[in-house]
Coordinates of N, CA and C in Angstrom, one line a residue:
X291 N -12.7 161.8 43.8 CA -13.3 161.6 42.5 C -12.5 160.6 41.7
X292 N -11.1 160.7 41.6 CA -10.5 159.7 41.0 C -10.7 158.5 41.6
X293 N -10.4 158.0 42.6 CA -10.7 157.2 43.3 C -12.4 156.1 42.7
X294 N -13.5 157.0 42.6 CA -14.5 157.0 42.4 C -14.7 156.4 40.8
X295 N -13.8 156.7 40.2 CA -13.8 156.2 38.7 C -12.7 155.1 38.7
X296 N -11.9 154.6 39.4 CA -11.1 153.5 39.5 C -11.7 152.8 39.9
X297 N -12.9 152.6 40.8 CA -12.8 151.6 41.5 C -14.6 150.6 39.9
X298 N -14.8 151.9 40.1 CA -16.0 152.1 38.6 C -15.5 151.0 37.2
X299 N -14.2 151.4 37.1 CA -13.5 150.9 36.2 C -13.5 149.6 36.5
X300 N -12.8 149.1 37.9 CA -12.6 147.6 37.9 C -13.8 147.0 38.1
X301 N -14.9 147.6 38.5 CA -15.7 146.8 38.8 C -16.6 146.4 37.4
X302 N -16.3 147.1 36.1 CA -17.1 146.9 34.9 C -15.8 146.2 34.6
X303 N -14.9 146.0 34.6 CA -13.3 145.4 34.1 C -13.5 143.6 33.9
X304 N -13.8 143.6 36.2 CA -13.8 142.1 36.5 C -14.7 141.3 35.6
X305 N -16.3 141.3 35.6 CA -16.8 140.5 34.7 C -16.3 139.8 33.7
X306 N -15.6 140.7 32.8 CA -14.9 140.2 31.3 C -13.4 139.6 31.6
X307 N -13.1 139.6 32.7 CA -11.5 139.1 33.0 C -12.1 137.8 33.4
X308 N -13.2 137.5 33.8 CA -13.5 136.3 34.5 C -14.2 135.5 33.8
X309 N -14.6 135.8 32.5 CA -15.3 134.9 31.4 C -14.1 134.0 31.1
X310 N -14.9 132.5 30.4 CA -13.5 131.4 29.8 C -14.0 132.0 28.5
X311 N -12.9 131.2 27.8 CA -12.2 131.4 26.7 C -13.3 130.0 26.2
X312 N -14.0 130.3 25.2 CA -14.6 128.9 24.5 C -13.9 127.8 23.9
X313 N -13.7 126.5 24.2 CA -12.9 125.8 24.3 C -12.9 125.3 22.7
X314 N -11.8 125.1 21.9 CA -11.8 124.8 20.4 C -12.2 123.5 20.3
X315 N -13.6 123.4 19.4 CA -13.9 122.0 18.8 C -13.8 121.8 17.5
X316 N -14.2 120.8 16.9 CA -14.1 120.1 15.7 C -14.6 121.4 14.9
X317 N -16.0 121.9 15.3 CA -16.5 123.0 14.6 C -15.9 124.1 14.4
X318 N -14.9 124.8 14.6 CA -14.1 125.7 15.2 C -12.8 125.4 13.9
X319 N -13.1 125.9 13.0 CA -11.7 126.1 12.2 C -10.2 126.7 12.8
X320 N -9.3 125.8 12.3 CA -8.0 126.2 12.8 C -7.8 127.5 11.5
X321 N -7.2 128.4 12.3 CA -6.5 129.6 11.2 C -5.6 129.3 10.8
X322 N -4.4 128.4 10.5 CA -3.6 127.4 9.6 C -4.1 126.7 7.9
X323 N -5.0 126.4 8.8 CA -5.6 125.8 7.4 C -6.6 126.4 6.6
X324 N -7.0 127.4 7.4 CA -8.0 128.5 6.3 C -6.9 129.3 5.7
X325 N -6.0 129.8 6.1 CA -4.8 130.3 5.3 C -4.3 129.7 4.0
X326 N -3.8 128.3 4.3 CA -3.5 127.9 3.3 C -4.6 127.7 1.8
X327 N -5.9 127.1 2.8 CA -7.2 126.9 1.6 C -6.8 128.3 0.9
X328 N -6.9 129.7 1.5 CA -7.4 130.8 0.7 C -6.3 131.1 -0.4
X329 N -4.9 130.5 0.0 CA -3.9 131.1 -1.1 C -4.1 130.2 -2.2
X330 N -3.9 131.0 -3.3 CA -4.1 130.4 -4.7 C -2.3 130.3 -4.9
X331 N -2.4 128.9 -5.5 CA -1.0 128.6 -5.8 C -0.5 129.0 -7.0
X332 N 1.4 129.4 -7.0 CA 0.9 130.1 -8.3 C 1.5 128.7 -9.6
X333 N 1.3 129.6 -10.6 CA 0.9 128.7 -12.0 C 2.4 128.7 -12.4
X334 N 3.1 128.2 -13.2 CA 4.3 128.0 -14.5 C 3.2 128.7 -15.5
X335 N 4.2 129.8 -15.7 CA 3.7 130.2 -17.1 C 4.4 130.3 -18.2
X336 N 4.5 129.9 -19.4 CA 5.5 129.9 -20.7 C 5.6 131.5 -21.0
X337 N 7.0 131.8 -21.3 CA 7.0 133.2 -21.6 C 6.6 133.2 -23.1
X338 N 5.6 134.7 -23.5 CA 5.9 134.9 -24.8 C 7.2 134.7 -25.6
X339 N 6.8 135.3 -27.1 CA 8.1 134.9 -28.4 C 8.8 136.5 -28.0
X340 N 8.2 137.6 -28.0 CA 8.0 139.0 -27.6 C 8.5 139.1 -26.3
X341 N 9.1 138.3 -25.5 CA 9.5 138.7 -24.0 C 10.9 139.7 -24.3
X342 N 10.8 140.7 -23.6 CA 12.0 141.3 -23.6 C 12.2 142.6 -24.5
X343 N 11.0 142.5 -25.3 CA 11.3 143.5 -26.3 C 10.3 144.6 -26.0
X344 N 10.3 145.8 -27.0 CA 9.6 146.6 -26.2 C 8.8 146.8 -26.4
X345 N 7.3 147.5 -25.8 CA 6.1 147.2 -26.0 C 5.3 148.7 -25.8
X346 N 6.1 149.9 -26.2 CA 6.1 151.0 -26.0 C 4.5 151.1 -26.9
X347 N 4.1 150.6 -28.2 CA 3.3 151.4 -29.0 C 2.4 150.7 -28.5
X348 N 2.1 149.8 -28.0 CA 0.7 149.6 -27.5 C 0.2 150.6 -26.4
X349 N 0.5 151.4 -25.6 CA 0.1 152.7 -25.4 C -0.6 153.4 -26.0
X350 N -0.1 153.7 -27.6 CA -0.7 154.0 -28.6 C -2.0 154.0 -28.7
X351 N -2.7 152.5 -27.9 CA -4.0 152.3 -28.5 C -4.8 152.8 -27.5
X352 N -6.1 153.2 -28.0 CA -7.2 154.0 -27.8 C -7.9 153.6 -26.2
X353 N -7.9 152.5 -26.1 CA -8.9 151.7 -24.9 C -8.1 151.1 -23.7
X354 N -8.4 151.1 -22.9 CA -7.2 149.8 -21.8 C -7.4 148.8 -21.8
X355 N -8.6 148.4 -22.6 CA -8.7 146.8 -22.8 C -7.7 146.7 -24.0
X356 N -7.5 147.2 -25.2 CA -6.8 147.0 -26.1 C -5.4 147.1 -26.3
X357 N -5.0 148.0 -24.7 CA -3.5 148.2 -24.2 C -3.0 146.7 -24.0
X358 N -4.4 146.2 -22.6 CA -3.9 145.2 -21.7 C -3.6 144.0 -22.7
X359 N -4.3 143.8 -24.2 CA -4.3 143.0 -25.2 C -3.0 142.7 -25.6
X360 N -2.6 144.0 -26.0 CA -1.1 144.1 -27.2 C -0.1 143.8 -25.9
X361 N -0.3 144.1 -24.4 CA 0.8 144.2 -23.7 C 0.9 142.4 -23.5
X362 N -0.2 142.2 -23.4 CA 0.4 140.1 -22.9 C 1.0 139.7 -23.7
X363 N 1.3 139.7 -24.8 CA 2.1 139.4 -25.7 C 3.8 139.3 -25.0
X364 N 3.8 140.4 -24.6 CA 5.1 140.8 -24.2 C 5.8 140.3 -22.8
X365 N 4.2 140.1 -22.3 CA 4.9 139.2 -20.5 C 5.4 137.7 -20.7

């Protein structure tokens, strides 16, 4: 029985061991350079006047849009 499933196995196996590999053309993007296209470079950013200090009460506020507001100040 085992026998019977091994030989089962290779014979559905060989086909796909015997296909080629499609040969890379022009049309065929290198994965190098799609990598680099997709990273976004990063920016210089000027720090706030407010860097360093604390920014505990914007918490305070009601909304997350009006947290995320009061908190840029501080980055």
């Amino acid at each position: 029985m085992k026998c019977i499933v091994l030989i089962a196995l290779i014979a559905l196996g060989l086909p796909a061991l015997a296909q080629d590999k499609p040969a890379a053309g022009p049309e065929s993007p290198k994965p190098a350079a799609s990598q680099d296209a997709a990273k976004p470079k990063p920016v210089a950013r000027k720090h706030g006047p407010k860097r360093g200090e604390d920014a505990r009460q914007c918490l305070e506020k009601t909304s997350n849009t009006e947290v995320i507001k009061c908190a840029e100040e501080y980055l």
